[in-house]
Coordinates of C-alpha atoms in Angstrom, one line a residue:
Chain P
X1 CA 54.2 9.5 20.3
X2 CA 54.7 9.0 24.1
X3 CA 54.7 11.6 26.0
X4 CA 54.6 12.5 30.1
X5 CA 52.6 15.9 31.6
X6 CA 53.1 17.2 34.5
X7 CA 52.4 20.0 37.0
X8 CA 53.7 23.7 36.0
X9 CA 55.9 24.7 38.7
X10 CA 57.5 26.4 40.7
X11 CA 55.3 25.1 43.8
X12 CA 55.8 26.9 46.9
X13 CA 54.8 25.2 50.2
X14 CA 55.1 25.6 53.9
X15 CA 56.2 22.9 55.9
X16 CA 53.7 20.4 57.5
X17 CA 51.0 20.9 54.3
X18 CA 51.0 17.8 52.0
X19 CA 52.1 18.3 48.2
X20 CA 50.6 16.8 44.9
X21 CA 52.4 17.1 41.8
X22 CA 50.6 15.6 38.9
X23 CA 51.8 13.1 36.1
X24 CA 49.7 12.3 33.2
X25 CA 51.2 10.1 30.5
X26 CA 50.8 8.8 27.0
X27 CA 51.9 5.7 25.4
X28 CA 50.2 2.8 23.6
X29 CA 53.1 0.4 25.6
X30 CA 52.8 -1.3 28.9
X31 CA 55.6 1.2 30.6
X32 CA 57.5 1.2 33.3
X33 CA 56.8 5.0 35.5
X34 CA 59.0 6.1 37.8
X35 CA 59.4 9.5 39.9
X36 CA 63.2 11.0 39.7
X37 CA 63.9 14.3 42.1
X38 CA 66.8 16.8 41.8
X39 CA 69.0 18.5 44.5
X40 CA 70.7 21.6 43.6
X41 CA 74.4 20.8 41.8
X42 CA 73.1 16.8 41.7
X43 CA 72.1 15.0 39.0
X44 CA 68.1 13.1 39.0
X45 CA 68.1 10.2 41.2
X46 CA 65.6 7.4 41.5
X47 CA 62.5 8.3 43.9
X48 CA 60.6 5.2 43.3
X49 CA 59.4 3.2 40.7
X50 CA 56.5 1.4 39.5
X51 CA 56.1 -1.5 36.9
X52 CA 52.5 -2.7 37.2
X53 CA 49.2 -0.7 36.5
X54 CA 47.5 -0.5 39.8
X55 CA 50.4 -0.7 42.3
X56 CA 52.0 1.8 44.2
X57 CA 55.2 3.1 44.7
X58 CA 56.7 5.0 47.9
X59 CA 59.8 6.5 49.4
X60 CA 61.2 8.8 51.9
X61 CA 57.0 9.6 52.7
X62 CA 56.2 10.5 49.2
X63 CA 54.0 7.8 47.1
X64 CA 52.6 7.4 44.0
X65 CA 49.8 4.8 42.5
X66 CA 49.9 3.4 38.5
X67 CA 46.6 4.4 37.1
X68 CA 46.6 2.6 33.8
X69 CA 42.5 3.4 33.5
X70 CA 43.4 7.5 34.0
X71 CA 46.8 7.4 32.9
X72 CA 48.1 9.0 35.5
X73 CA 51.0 8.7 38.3
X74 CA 50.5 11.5 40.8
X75 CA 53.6 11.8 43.2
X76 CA 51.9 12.7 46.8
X77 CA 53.4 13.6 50.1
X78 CA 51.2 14.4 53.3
X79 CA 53.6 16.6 54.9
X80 CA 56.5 18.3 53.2
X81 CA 59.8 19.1 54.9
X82 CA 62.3 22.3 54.0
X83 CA 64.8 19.1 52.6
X84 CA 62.4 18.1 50.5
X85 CA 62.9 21.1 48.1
X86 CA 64.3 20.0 44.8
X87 CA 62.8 19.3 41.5
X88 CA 60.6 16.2 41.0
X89 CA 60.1 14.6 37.4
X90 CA 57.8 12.1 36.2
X91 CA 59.3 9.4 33.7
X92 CA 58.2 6.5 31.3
X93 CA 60.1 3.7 30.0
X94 CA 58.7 2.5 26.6
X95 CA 60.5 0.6 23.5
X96 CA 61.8 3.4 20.8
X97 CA 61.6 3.6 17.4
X98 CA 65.2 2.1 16.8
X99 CA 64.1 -1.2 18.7
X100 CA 65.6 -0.7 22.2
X101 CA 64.3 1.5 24.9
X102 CA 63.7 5.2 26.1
X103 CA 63.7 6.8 29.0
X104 CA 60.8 9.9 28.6
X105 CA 61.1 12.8 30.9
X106 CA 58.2 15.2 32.3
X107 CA 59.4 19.2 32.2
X108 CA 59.8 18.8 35.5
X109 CA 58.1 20.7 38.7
X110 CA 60.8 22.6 41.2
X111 CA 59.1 22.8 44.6
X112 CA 60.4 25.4 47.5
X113 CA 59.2 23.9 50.9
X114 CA 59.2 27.1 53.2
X115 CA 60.0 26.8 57.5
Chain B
X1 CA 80.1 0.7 43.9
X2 CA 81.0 3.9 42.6
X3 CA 78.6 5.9 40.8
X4 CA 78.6 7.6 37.6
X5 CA 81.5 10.1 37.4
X6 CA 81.5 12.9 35.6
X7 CA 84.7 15.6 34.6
X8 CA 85.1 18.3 34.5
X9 CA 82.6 19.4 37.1
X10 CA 82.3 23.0 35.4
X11 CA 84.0 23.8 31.9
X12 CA 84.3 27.4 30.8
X13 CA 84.6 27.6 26.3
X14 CA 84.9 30.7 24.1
X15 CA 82.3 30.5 20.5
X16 CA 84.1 28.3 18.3
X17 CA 86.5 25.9 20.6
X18 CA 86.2 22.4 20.9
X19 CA 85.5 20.9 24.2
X20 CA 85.4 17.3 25.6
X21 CA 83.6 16.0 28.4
X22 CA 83.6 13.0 29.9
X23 CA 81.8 10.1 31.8
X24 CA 83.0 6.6 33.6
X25 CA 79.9 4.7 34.1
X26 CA 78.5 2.4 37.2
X27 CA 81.1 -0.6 36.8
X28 CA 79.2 -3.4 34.7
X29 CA 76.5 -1.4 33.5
X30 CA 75.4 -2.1 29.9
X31 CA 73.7 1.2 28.9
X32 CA 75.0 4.8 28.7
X33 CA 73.1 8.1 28.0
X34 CA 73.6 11.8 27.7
X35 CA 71.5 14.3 28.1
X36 CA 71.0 18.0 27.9
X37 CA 69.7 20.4 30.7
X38 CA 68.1 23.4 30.3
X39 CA 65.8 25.1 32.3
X40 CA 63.6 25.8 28.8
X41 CA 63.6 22.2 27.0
X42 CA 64.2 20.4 30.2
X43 CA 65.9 16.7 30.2
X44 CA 67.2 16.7 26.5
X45 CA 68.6 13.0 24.9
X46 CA 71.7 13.1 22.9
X47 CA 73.2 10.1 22.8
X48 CA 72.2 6.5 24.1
X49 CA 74.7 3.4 23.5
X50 CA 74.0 -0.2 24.4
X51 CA 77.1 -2.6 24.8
X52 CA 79.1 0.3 23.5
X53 CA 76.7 0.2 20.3
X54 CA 75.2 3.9 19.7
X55 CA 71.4 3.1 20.2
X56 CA 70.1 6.8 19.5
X57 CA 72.2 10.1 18.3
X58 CA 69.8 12.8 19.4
X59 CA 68.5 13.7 15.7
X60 CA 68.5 17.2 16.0
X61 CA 72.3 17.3 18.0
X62 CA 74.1 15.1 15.1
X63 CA 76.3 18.1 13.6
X64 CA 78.0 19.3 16.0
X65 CA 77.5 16.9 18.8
X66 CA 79.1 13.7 19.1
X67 CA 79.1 10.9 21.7
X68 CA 81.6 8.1 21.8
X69 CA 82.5 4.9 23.7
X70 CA 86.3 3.9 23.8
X71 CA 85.5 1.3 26.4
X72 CA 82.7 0.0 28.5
X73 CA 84.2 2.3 31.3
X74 CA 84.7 5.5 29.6
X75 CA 82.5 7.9 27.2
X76 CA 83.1 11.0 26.1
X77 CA 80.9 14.0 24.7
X78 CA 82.7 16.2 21.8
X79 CA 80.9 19.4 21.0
X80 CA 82.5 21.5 18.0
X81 CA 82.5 24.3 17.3
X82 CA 80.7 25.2 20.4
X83 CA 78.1 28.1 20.2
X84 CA 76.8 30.3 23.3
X85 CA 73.5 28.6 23.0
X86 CA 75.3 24.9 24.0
X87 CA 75.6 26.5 27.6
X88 CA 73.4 23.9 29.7
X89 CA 74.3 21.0 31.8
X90 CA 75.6 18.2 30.6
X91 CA 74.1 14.7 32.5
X92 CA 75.7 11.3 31.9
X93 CA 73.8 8.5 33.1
X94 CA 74.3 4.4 33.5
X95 CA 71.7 1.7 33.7
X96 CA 72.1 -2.4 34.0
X97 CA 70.2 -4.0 31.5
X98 CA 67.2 -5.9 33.3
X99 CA 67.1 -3.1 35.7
X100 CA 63.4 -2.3 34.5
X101 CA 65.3 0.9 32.8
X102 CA 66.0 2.8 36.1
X103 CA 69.4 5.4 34.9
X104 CA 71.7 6.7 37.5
X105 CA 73.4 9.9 36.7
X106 CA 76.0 11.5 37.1
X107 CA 76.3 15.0 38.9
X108 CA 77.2 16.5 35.4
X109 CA 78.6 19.4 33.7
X110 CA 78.0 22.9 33.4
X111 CA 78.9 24.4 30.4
X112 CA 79.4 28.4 29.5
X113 CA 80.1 29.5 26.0
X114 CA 81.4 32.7 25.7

């Protein structure tokens, strides 16, 4: 079935260092992939999202490029802040099994940015 | 536009009582979800409706768990008996059909059993 992978966490980080969280997916589909992050007490929110194998996605400094050959959607930032800290999940959008859609959610990674 | 709101905030239930929570979605979406969070098992699906049709019931949360739309505006989320194990947050979420599946959620609900 369709699954998304994604980096263990927690991730620590100091401020100014860049961050890489990996996303690797599964699905025989054509899917939509999107990046959601967490605050504390907040529900996921849309990052970005990406419909089309080989384009990329960006927000708020953070990016993210469709690799349909690697399966694989990599959120990146080059230089995390201390507001940045939250947890980060990796999605798919693929048709289900009852004939409409699903929305399938990596573990999730919680990243602390340190000052 | 208002978001997806979501009562009570935090709900407090001895083993065994019934509890209710509740969820208005983005005015004019089509789609409404809930989900489960645990630090454990993550982002959990329970329910999903489309139109006010139930899409998905969550397989393994069918016996004691169950979703309902009264209107296009208003859901709720009936657990019973509740069991300490059901403590987790509960996430409502809204998406417009077309919308290349992107959800907004609500803030959600923290449940404690006791």
């Amino acid at each position: 079935g369709d699954s998304v992978t994604q980096t263990e966490g927690p991730v620590t980080l100091s401020e100014g260092t860049s961050l890489t969280v990996n996303c690797s997916y599964e699905t025989k589909q054509y899917p939509t992939l999107f990046w959601y992050v967490q605050y504390p007490g907040e529900g996921p929110q849309l990052l970005f999202k990406v419909p089309k194998a080989n384009e990329k996605g960006s927000s708020r400094g953070f990016e993210a490029t469709y690799n349909k050959e690697a399966t694989s959607f990599h959120l990146q930032k080059a230089s995390v802040q201390e507001s940045d800290s939250a947890v980060y999940y990796c999605a798919l959008s693929a048709p289900s099994s009852s004939g409409s859609w699903q929305l399938i959610f990596g573990s999730g990674t919680q990243l602390t940015v340190m000052p | 536009d208002a978001g997806v709101t979501q009562t009570p905030r935090h709900e407090v239930a001895e083993k065994g009582q019934t509890i209710i929570l509740k969820c208005e979605p983005v005015s004019g979406h089509n789609d409404l979800f809930w989900y489960r969070q645990t630090k454990i098992q993550g982002l959990e699906l329970l329910s999903y409706f489309r139109s006010k049709s139930l899409m998905e019931d969550g397989g393994a949360f069918k016996d004691r768990f169950k979703a309902e739309m009264l209107n296009s505006s208003f859901s709720t989320l009936k657990i019973q008996p509740t069991e300490p194990k059901d403590s987790a947050v509960y996430l409502c979420a809204s998406s417009l059909r077309g919308s290349q599946n992107t959800l907004y959620f609500g803030a959600g609900t923290r449940l404690s059993v006791l």
